PDB file of C-alpha atoms and ligand atoms in Angstrom:
ATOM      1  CA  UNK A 102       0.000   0.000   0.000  1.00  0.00           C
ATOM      2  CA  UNK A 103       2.271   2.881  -1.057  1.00  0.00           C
ATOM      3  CA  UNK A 104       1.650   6.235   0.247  1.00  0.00           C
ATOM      4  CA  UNK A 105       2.754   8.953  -2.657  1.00  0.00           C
ATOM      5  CA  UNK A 106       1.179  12.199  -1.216  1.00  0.00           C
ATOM      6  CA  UNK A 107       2.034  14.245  -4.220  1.00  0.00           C
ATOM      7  CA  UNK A 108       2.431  17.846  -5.233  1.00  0.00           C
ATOM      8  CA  UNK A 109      -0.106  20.611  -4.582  1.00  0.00           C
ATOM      9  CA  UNK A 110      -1.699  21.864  -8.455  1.00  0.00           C
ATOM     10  CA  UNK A 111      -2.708  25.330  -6.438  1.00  0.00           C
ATOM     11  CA  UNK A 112      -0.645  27.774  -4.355  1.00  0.00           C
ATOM     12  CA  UNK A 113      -1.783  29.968  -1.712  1.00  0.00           C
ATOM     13  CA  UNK A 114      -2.809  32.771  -4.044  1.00  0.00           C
ATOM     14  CA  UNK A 115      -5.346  30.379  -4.910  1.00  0.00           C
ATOM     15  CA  UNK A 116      -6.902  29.276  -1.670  1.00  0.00           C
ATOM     16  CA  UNK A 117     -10.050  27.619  -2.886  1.00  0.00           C
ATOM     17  CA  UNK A 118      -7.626  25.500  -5.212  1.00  0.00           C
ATOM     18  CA  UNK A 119      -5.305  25.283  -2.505  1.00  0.00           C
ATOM     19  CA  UNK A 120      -8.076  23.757  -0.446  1.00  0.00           C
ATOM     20  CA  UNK A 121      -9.586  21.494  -3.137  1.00  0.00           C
ATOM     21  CA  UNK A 122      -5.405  19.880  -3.213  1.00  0.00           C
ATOM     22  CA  UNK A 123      -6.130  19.107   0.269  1.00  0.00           C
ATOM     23  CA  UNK A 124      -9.123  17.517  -0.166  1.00  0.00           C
ATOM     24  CA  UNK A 125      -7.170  15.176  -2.752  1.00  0.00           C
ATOM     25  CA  UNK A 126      -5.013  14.092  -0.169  1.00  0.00           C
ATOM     26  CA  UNK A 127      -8.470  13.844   2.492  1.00  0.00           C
ATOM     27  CA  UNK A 128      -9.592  11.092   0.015  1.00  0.00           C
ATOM     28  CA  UNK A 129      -5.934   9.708  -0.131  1.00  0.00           C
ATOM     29  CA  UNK A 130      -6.015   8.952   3.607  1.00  0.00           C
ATOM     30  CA  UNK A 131      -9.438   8.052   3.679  1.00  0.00           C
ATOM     31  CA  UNK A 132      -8.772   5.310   0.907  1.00  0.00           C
ATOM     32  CA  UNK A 133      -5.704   3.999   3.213  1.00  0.00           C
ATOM     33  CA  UNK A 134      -7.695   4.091   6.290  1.00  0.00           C
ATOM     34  CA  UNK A 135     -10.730   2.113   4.401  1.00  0.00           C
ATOM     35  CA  UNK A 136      -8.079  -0.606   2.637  1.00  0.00           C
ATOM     36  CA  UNK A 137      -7.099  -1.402   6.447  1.00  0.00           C
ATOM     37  CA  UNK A 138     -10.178  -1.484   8.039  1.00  0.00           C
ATOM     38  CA  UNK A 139     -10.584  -4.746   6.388  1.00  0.00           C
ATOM     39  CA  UNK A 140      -7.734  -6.661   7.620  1.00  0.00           C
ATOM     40  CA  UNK A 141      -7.774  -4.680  11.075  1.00  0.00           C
ATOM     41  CA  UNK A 142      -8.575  -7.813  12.961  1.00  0.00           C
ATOM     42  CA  UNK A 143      -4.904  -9.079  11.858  1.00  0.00           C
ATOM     43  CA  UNK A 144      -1.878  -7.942  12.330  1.00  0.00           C
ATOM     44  CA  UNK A 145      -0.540  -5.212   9.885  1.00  0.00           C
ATOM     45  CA  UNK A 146       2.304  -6.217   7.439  1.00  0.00           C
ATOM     46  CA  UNK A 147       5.483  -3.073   7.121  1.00  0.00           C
ATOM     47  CA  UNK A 148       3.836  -1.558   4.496  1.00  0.00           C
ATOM     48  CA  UNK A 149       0.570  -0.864   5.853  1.00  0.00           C
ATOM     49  CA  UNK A 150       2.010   0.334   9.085  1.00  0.00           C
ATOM     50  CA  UNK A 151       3.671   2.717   6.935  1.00  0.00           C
ATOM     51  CA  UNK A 152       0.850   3.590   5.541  1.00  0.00           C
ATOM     52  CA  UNK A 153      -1.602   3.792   8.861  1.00  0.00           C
ATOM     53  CA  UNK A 154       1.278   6.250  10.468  1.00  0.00           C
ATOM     54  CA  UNK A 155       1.031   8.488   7.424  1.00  0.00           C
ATOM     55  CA  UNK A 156      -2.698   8.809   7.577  1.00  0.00           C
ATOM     56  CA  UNK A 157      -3.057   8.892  10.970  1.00  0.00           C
ATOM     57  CA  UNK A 158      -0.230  11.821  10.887  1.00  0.00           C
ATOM     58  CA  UNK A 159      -2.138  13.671   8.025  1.00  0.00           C
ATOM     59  CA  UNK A 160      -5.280  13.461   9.806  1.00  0.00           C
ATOM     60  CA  UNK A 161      -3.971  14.678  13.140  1.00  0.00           C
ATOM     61  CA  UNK A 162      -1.486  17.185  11.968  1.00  0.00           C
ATOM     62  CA  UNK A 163      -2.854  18.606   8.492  1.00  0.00           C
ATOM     63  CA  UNK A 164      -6.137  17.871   8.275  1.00  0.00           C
ATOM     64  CA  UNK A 165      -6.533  20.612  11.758  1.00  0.00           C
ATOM     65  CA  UNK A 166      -4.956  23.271   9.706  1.00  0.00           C
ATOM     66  CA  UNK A 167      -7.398  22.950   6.760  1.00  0.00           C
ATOM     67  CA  UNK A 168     -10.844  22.952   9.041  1.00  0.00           C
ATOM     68  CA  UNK A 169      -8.876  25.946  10.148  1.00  0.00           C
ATOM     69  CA  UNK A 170      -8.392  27.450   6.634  1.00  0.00           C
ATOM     70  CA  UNK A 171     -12.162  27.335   6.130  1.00  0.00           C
ATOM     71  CA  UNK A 172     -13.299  28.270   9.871  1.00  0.00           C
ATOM     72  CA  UNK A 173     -11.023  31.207  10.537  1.00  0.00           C
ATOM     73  CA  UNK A 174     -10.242  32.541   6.735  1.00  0.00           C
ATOM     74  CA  UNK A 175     -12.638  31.677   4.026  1.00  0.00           C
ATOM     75  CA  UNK A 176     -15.937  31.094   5.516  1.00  0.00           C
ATOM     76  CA  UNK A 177     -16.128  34.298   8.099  1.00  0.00           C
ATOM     77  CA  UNK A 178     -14.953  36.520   4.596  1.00  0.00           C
ATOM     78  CA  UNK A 179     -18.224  34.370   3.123  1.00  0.00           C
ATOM     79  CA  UNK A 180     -20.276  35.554   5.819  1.00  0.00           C
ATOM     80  CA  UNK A 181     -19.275  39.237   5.532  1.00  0.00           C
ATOM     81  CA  UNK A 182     -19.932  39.982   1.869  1.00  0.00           C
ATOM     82  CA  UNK A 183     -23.829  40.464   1.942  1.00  0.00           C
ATOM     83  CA  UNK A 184     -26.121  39.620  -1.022  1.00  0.00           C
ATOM     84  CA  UNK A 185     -28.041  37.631  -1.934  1.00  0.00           C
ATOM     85  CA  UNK A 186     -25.791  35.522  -4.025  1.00  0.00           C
ATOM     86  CA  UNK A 187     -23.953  34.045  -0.814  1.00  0.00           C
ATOM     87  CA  UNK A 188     -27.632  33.180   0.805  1.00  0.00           C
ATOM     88  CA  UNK A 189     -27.213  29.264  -0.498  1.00  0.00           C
ATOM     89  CA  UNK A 190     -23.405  29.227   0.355  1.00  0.00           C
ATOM     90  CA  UNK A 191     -24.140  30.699   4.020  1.00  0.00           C
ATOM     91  CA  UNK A 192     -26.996  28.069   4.704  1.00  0.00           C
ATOM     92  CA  UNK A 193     -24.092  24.902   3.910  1.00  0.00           C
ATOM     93  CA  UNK A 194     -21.649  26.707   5.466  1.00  0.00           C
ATOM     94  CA  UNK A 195     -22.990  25.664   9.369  1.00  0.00           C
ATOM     95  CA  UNK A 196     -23.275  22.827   8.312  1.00  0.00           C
ATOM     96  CA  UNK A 197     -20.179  21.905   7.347  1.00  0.00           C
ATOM     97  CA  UNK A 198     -18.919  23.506  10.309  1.00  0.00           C
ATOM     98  CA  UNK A 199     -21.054  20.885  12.497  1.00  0.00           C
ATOM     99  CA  UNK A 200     -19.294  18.137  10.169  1.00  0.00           C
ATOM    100  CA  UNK A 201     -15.881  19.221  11.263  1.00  0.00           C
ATOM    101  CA  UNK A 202     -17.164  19.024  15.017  1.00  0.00           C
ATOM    102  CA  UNK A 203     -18.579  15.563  14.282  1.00  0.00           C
ATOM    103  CA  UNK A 204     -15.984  14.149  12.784  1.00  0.00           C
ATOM    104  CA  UNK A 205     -12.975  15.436  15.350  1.00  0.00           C
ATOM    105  CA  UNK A 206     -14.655  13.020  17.705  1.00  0.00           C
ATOM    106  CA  UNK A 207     -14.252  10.158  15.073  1.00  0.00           C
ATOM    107  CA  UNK A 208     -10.906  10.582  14.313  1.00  0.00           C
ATOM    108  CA  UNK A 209      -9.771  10.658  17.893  1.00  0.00           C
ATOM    109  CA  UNK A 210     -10.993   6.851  18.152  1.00  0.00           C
ATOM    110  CA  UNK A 211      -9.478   6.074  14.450  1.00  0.00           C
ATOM    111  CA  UNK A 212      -6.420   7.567  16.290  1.00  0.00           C
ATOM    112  CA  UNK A 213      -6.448   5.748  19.541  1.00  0.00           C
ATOM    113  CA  UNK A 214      -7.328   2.334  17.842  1.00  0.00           C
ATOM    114  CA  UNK A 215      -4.617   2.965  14.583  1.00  0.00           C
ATOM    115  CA  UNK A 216      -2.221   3.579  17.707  1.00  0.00           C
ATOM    116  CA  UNK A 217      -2.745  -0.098  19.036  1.00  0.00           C
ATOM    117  CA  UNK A 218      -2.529  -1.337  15.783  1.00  0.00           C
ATOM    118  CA  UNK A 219       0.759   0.025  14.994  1.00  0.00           C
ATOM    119  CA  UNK A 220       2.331  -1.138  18.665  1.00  0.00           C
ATOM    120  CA  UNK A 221       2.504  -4.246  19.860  1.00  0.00           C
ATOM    121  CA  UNK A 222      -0.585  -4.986  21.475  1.00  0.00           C
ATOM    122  CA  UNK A 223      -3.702  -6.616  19.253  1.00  0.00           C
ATOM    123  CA  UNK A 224      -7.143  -4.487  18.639  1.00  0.00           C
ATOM    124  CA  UNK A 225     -10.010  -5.814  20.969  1.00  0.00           C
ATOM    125  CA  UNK A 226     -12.821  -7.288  18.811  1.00  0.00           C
ATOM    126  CA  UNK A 227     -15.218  -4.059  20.075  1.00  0.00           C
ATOM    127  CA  UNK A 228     -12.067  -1.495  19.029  1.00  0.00           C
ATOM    128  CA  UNK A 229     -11.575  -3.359  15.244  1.00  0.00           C
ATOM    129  CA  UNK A 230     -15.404  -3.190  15.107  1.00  0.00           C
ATOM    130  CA  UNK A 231     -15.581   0.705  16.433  1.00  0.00           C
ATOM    131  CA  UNK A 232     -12.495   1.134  14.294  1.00  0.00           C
ATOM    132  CA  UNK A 233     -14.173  -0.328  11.286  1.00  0.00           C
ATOM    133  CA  UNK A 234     -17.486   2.019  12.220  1.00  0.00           C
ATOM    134  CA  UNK A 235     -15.663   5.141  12.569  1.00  0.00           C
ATOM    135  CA  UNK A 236     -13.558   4.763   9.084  1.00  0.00           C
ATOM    136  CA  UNK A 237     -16.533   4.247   7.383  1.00  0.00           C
ATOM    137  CA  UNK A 238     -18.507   7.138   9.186  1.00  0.00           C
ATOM    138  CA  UNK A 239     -16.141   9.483   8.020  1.00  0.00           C
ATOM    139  CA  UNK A 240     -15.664   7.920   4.378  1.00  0.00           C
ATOM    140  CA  UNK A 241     -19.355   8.857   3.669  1.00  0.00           C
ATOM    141  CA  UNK A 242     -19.103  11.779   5.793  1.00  0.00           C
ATOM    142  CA  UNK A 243     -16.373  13.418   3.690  1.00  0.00           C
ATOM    143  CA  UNK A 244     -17.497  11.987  -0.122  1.00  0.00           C
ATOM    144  CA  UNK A 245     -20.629  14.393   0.955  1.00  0.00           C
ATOM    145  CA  UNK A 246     -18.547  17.379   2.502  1.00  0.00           C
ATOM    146  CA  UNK A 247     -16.328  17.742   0.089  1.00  0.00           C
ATOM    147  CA  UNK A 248     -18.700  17.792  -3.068  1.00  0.00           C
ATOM    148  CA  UNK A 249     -20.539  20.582  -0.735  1.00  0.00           C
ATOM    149  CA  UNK A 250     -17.648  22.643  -0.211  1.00  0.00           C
ATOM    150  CA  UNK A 251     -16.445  22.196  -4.531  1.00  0.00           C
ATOM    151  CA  UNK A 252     -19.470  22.799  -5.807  1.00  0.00           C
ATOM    152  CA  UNK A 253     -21.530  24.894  -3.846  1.00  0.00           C
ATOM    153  CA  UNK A 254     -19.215  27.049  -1.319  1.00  0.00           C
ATOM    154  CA  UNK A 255     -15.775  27.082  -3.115  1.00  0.00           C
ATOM    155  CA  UNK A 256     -16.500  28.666  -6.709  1.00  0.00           C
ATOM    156  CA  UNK A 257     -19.025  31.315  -4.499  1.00  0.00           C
ATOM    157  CA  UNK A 258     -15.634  32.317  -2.895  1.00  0.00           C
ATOM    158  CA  UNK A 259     -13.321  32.235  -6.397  1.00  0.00           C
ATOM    159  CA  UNK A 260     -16.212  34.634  -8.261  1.00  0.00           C
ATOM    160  CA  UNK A 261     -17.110  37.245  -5.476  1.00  0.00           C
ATOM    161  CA  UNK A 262     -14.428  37.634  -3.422  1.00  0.00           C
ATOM    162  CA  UNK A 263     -12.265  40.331  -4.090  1.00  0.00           C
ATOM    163  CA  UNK A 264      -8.473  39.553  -5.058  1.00  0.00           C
ATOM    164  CA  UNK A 265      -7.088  41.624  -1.799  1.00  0.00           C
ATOM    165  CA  UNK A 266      -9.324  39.223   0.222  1.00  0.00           C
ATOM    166  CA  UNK A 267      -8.029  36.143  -1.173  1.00  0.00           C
ATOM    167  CA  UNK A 268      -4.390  37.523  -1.177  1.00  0.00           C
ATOM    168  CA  UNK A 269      -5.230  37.900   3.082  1.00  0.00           C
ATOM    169  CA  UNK A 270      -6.632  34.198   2.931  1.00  0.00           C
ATOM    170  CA  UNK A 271      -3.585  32.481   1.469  1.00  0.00           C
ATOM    171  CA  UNK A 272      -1.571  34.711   3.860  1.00  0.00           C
ATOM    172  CA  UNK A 273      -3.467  33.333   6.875  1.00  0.00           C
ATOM    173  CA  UNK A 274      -3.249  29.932   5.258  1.00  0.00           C
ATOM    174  CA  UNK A 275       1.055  30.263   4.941  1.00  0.00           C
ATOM    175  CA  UNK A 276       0.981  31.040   8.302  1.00  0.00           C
ATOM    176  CA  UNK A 277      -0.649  28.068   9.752  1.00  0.00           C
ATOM    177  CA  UNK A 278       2.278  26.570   7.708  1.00  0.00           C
ATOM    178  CA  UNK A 279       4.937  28.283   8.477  1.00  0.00           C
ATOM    179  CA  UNK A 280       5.996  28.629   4.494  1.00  0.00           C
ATOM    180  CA  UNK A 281       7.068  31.321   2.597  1.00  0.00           C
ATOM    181  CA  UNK A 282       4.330  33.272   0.918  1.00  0.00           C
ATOM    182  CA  UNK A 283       4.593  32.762  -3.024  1.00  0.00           C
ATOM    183  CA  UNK A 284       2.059  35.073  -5.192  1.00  0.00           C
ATOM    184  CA  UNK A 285       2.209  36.191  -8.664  1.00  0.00           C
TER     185      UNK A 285
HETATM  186 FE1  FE2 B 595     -14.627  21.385   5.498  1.00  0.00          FE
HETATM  187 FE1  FE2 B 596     -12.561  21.190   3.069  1.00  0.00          FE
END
């Protein structure tokens, strides 16, 4: 099961693209974590540790940073530009606001149960069977998110707001990163 987490297409000077990279990478991990969840009740073979401790590390490291990216940068811009063009946007924005709470919950017990799995002590048959639960909670969870935030919150954001705005969002976004800003 090799883990090749690839380049981004977008920069920071295009956050919605930006974000959309990330959610290639969401559905990456997702696919690992699902491929597992199978033969969780055995022990894992090099490769698939490998690729648990990548996924778990995306999802508890990066994955943070990009709820961030839409909580404190793009969505609160969203909610400040008025009209009614943004009215549709605004209503699945909560929402998938309430999916990020929902899911945090989830992949703390992915976490905790991925972490037996990778040391030397066996799964219980209730932790493969919550593990197992959980993955799949969050698989559907996120197919659904995701086409929400592509195709009815993210081009809302690339049309209407202005290019200053989205020059202050991938400036936020570098700096949950600690990267060097590159623009145009
Ligand atoms: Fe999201
Ligand atoms: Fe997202």
């Amino acid at each position: 099961m090799p883990v090749q987490i690839g380049a981004s297409a977008h920069d920071f000077s295009d956050p919605t693209g930006f974000l959309s990279d990330c959610h290639r990478r969401i559905e990456m991990f997702m696919g690992v974590l699902e491929a597992v969840a199978k033969d969780i009740d055995r022990p894992l073979t090099p490769e698939s540790k490998r690729a648990v401790e990548a996924a778990l590390r995306y999802f508890r490291e990066s994955a943070p940073k990009h709820n961030a990216d839409e909580e404190e940068s793009l969505f609160p811009r969203m909610r400040n530009m008025g009209g009614t063009v943004i009215h549709p946007a605004l209503a699945r924005i909560e929402e998938l606001e309430k999916q990020h709470r929902w899911a945090a919950t989830l992949h703390e017990e992915v976490e905790r149960i991925g972490q037996i799995c990778l040391s030397v002590t066996r799964p219980s048959q209730k932790e493969v069977e919550s593990f197992r639960g959980a993955v799949a909670e969050l698989a559907a969870m996120y197919r659904e998110h995701i086409r929400v935030e592509e195709d009815e919150v993210f081009p809302v954001a690339a049309r209407h707001l202005s290019r200053g705005e989205q020059a202050e969002i991938g400036k936020e976004m570098t700096a949950r990163r600690s990267v060097a800003l590159k623009l145009p």
